[in-house]
């Protein structure tokens, strides 16, 4: 009997776990503690961490990789239009060719993004960011390069502007609208959003300067048409180099020097508040445990470390092969799509500006549209803004100046000189988006406003004549030699 009582006094331990806290409280006899020493706890944690680290990435078979590709998105159903679109170029009219290849590029864009993200998981943050920046807008790049080879500068400029407008107004508006339907108010990192909006203002300025320069010089007739064109091209090419440097500097800022700004909650204040609340809760629980003669063990840190690490879903060779094959097929479909534009504009009685501004961005950004809206419906607004606003910034600071540089090498007069109307529309869109995201909150009415503005702009460009755009582009058609 005495031995039994002594055993109960010396080893009676009771664990009390609060349903709202991850703190374990161990009840022990005042004279005896069964809590293992701190060194032993650290050793156990290290051994567990070592076991996790020792588990390398799981081996993915070819069969599993193919199944992942097939099931990656429901948009893959549209892949049936890829062979039909290619065959239509040789069999059917340009109108059918345009429609079939229009539908074929949508799933290809999604697969291109999937392959890029899978490769980025293996290459690290810096190289992964460059891959996403390059191949994330690969469809726009391919279509624009092919259009430049056919001297369709109007289509290239309209597609660049259309991509920015569709992401800023249509995609972001659908995110706010759709997310606001399920959530009364949604929050996002306003520091990141305002940084992106500031960079977009710089891109608008890069378009305003050539347009203002042309308007000032052309009205005074101080220079000939050839000299004015050459000056605008020189300004555009120098500005494009600066914009590219600025964009890669932003990548360094985002992925390396200030990456903590892009990982936290909506504001630094919320991070400080959450940390203070956690510390206060731990102090209260520790004090309550000390009053009852209990040992306090904090498990918050251990649980926070147990985060799921995203792993590649395809073998490395399959990701690279998928990227190469899809890029090649996109190039073929884009070639047939662009070759049918001139005939389609005559048959449908629409302008090349409308095709480049409205229709082509829908193809190139279809995968991003779907991703951003899906994230917003799941209340992942930081990710949704990263897709919508981030993609607009990539087009403005990376793709557009890159087109100017590529056109320079191809001896095509591609410049940053957009006409006053297009530049004014872009300025309105950037200002409106900046006002709506500056508070770090969104609701369905803000989304409806953005979508409404996009529809108004689309209607205005439907009636926008190509003659006006042609008269503007005519200043870039010849360079005095």
PDB file of C-alpha atoms in Angstrom, residues 196-317:
ATOM      1  CA  UNK A 196       3.097  47.553 -57.942  1.00  0.00           C
ATOM      2  CA  UNK A 197       0.805  50.531 -58.580  1.00  0.00           C
ATOM      3  CA  UNK A 198       3.775  52.922 -58.317  1.00  0.00           C
ATOM      4  CA  UNK A 199       5.691  50.922 -60.905  1.00  0.00           C
ATOM      5  CA  UNK A 200       2.644  51.010 -63.165  1.00  0.00           C
ATOM      6  CA  UNK A 201       2.637  54.809 -62.896  1.00  0.00           C
ATOM      7  CA  UNK A 202       6.225  54.792 -64.138  1.00  0.00           C
ATOM      8  CA  UNK A 203       5.187  52.673 -67.124  1.00  0.00           C
ATOM      9  CA  UNK A 204       2.368  55.128 -67.912  1.00  0.00           C
ATOM     10  CA  UNK A 205       4.882  57.981 -67.743  1.00  0.00           C
ATOM     11  CA  UNK A 206       7.071  56.129 -70.256  1.00  0.00           C
ATOM     12  CA  UNK A 207       4.126  56.221 -72.679  1.00  0.00           C
ATOM     13  CA  UNK A 208       3.084  59.790 -71.894  1.00  0.00           C
ATOM     14  CA  UNK A 209       6.506  61.249 -72.654  1.00  0.00           C
ATOM     15  CA  UNK A 210       6.735  60.076 -76.322  1.00  0.00           C
ATOM     16  CA  UNK A 211       3.090  61.089 -76.935  1.00  0.00           C
ATOM     17  CA  UNK A 212       3.655  64.537 -75.409  1.00  0.00           C
ATOM     18  CA  UNK A 213       6.918  64.926 -77.329  1.00  0.00           C
ATOM     19  CA  UNK A 214       5.158  64.107 -80.605  1.00  0.00           C
ATOM     20  CA  UNK A 215       2.283  66.498 -79.873  1.00  0.00           C
ATOM     21  CA  UNK A 216       4.602  69.382 -78.959  1.00  0.00           C
ATOM     22  CA  UNK A 217       7.006  69.042 -81.883  1.00  0.00           C
ATOM     23  CA  UNK A 218       4.383  68.140 -84.488  1.00  0.00           C
ATOM     24  CA  UNK A 219       2.234  71.181 -83.664  1.00  0.00           C
ATOM     25  CA  UNK A 220       5.151  73.593 -84.145  1.00  0.00           C
ATOM     26  CA  UNK A 221       6.444  71.972 -87.364  1.00  0.00           C
ATOM     27  CA  UNK A 222      10.025  72.487 -86.196  1.00  0.00           C
ATOM     28  CA  UNK A 223      11.120  69.072 -87.445  1.00  0.00           C
ATOM     29  CA  UNK A 224      10.421  67.000 -90.517  1.00  0.00           C
ATOM     30  CA  UNK A 225       8.392  63.814 -90.246  1.00  0.00           C
ATOM     31  CA  UNK A 226      11.478  61.625 -90.614  1.00  0.00           C
ATOM     32  CA  UNK A 227      13.444  63.495 -87.956  1.00  0.00           C
ATOM     33  CA  UNK A 228      10.496  63.408 -85.549  1.00  0.00           C
ATOM     34  CA  UNK A 229      10.070  59.656 -86.071  1.00  0.00           C
ATOM     35  CA  UNK A 230      13.767  59.020 -85.476  1.00  0.00           C
ATOM     36  CA  UNK A 231      13.703  61.083 -82.271  1.00  0.00           C
ATOM     37  CA  UNK A 232      10.697  59.163 -80.939  1.00  0.00           C
ATOM     38  CA  UNK A 233      12.385  55.846 -81.740  1.00  0.00           C
ATOM     39  CA  UNK A 234      15.556  56.940 -79.929  1.00  0.00           C
ATOM     40  CA  UNK A 235      13.551  58.058 -76.887  1.00  0.00           C
ATOM     41  CA  UNK A 236      11.565  54.803 -76.872  1.00  0.00           C
ATOM     42  CA  UNK A 237      14.628  52.569 -77.122  1.00  0.00           C
ATOM     43  CA  UNK A 238      16.516  54.384 -74.372  1.00  0.00           C
ATOM     44  CA  UNK A 239      13.418  54.350 -72.166  1.00  0.00           C
ATOM     45  CA  UNK A 240      12.914  50.636 -72.811  1.00  0.00           C
ATOM     46  CA  UNK A 241      16.402  49.822 -71.540  1.00  0.00           C
ATOM     47  CA  UNK A 242      15.715  51.816 -68.367  1.00  0.00           C
ATOM     48  CA  UNK A 243      12.373  50.056 -67.847  1.00  0.00           C
ATOM     49  CA  UNK A 244      14.010  46.640 -68.188  1.00  0.00           C
ATOM     50  CA  UNK A 245      16.645  47.580 -65.613  1.00  0.00           C
ATOM     51  CA  UNK A 246      13.889  48.820 -63.313  1.00  0.00           C
ATOM     52  CA  UNK A 247      11.913  45.587 -63.677  1.00  0.00           C
ATOM     53  CA  UNK A 248      14.846  43.314 -62.846  1.00  0.00           C
ATOM     54  CA  UNK A 249      15.668  45.582 -59.909  1.00  0.00           C
ATOM     55  CA  UNK A 250      12.109  45.037 -58.712  1.00  0.00           C
ATOM     56  CA  UNK A 251      12.634  41.268 -58.992  1.00  0.00           C
ATOM     57  CA  UNK A 252      15.720  41.573 -56.801  1.00  0.00           C
ATOM     58  CA  UNK A 253      13.729  43.678 -54.334  1.00  0.00           C
ATOM     59  CA  UNK A 254      10.864  41.169 -54.273  1.00  0.00           C
ATOM     60  CA  UNK A 255      12.797  37.919 -54.160  1.00  0.00           C
ATOM     61  CA  UNK A 256      15.928  38.819 -52.224  1.00  0.00           C
ATOM     62  CA  UNK A 257      16.393  42.077 -50.332  1.00  0.00           C
ATOM     63  CA  UNK A 258      12.822  42.753 -49.143  1.00  0.00           C
ATOM     64  CA  UNK A 259      11.096  39.413 -49.626  1.00  0.00           C
ATOM     65  CA  UNK A 260       9.635  39.602 -46.097  1.00  0.00           C
ATOM     66  CA  UNK A 261       7.289  42.362 -47.295  1.00  0.00           C
ATOM     67  CA  UNK A 262       5.720  39.916 -49.749  1.00  0.00           C
ATOM     68  CA  UNK A 263       5.204  37.090 -47.253  1.00  0.00           C
ATOM     69  CA  UNK A 264       3.451  38.676 -44.296  1.00  0.00           C
ATOM     70  CA  UNK A 265      -0.090  39.834 -43.508  1.00  0.00           C
ATOM     71  CA  UNK A 266      -1.719  42.921 -44.928  1.00  0.00           C
ATOM     72  CA  UNK A 267       0.435  45.417 -43.020  1.00  0.00           C
ATOM     73  CA  UNK A 268       3.398  45.654 -40.608  1.00  0.00           C
ATOM     74  CA  UNK A 269       0.964  46.739 -37.878  1.00  0.00           C
ATOM     75  CA  UNK A 270      -0.978  43.491 -38.164  1.00  0.00           C
ATOM     76  CA  UNK A 271       2.261  41.525 -37.881  1.00  0.00           C
ATOM     77  CA  UNK A 272       3.190  43.390 -34.698  1.00  0.00           C
ATOM     78  CA  UNK A 273      -0.303  42.980 -33.250  1.00  0.00           C
ATOM     79  CA  UNK A 274      -0.355  39.246 -33.927  1.00  0.00           C
ATOM     80  CA  UNK A 275       3.079  38.832 -32.317  1.00  0.00           C
ATOM     81  CA  UNK A 276       2.080  40.815 -29.219  1.00  0.00           C
ATOM     82  CA  UNK A 277      -1.137  38.831 -28.876  1.00  0.00           C
ATOM     83  CA  UNK A 278       0.777  35.547 -29.088  1.00  0.00           C
ATOM     84  CA  UNK A 279       3.306  36.631 -26.466  1.00  0.00           C
ATOM     85  CA  UNK A 280       0.552  37.900 -24.152  1.00  0.00           C
ATOM     86  CA  UNK A 281      -1.338  34.622 -24.419  1.00  0.00           C
ATOM     87  CA  UNK A 282       1.780  32.617 -23.605  1.00  0.00           C
ATOM     88  CA  UNK A 283       2.542  34.822 -20.572  1.00  0.00           C
ATOM     89  CA  UNK A 284      -1.009  34.426 -19.245  1.00  0.00           C
ATOM     90  CA  UNK A 285      -0.914  30.665 -19.624  1.00  0.00           C
ATOM     91  CA  UNK A 286       2.535  30.437 -18.047  1.00  0.00           C
ATOM     92  CA  UNK A 287       1.404  32.522 -15.051  1.00  0.00           C
ATOM     93  CA  UNK A 288      -1.726  30.390 -14.608  1.00  0.00           C
ATOM     94  CA  UNK A 289       0.341  27.214 -14.743  1.00  0.00           C
ATOM     95  CA  UNK A 290       2.836  28.573 -12.176  1.00  0.00           C
ATOM     96  CA  UNK A 291       0.027  29.397  -9.728  1.00  0.00           C
ATOM     97  CA  UNK A 292      -1.140  25.767  -9.806  1.00  0.00           C
ATOM     98  CA  UNK A 293       2.353  24.321  -9.465  1.00  0.00           C
ATOM     99  CA  UNK A 294       2.442  23.150 -13.082  1.00  0.00           C
ATOM    100  CA  UNK A 295       5.202  23.025 -15.670  1.00  0.00           C
ATOM    101  CA  UNK A 296       4.630  25.121 -18.834  1.00  0.00           C
ATOM    102  CA  UNK A 297       5.570  23.735 -22.239  1.00  0.00           C
ATOM    103  CA  UNK A 298       5.133  25.947 -25.328  1.00  0.00           C
ATOM    104  CA  UNK A 299       4.266  24.089 -28.522  1.00  0.00           C
ATOM    105  CA  UNK A 300       3.424  27.084 -30.739  1.00  0.00           C
ATOM    106  CA  UNK A 301       6.850  27.270 -32.316  1.00  0.00           C
ATOM    107  CA  UNK A 302       6.868  23.567 -33.144  1.00  0.00           C
ATOM    108  CA  UNK A 303       3.474  23.719 -34.837  1.00  0.00           C
ATOM    109  CA  UNK A 304       4.384  26.827 -36.824  1.00  0.00           C
ATOM    110  CA  UNK A 305       7.407  25.015 -38.242  1.00  0.00           C
ATOM    111  CA  UNK A 306       5.290  22.154 -39.504  1.00  0.00           C
ATOM    112  CA  UNK A 307       4.307  23.716 -42.819  1.00  0.00           C
ATOM    113  CA  UNK A 308       3.697  21.865 -45.997  1.00  0.00           C
ATOM    114  CA  UNK A 309       6.450  22.369 -48.549  1.00  0.00           C
ATOM    115  CA  UNK A 310       5.278  22.491 -52.150  1.00  0.00           C
ATOM    116  CA  UNK A 311       7.016  19.847 -54.226  1.00  0.00           C
ATOM    117  CA  UNK A 312       7.317  19.366 -58.001  1.00  0.00           C
ATOM    118  CA  UNK A 313       4.605  17.181 -59.512  1.00  0.00           C
ATOM    119  CA  UNK A 314       6.520  16.134 -62.621  1.00  0.00           C
ATOM    120  CA  UNK A 315       9.930  14.603 -63.281  1.00  0.00           C
ATOM    121  CA  UNK A 316      12.502  17.240 -64.220  1.00  0.00           C
ATOM    122  CA  UNK A 317      12.893  15.989 -67.804  1.00  0.00           C
TER     123      UNK A 317
END
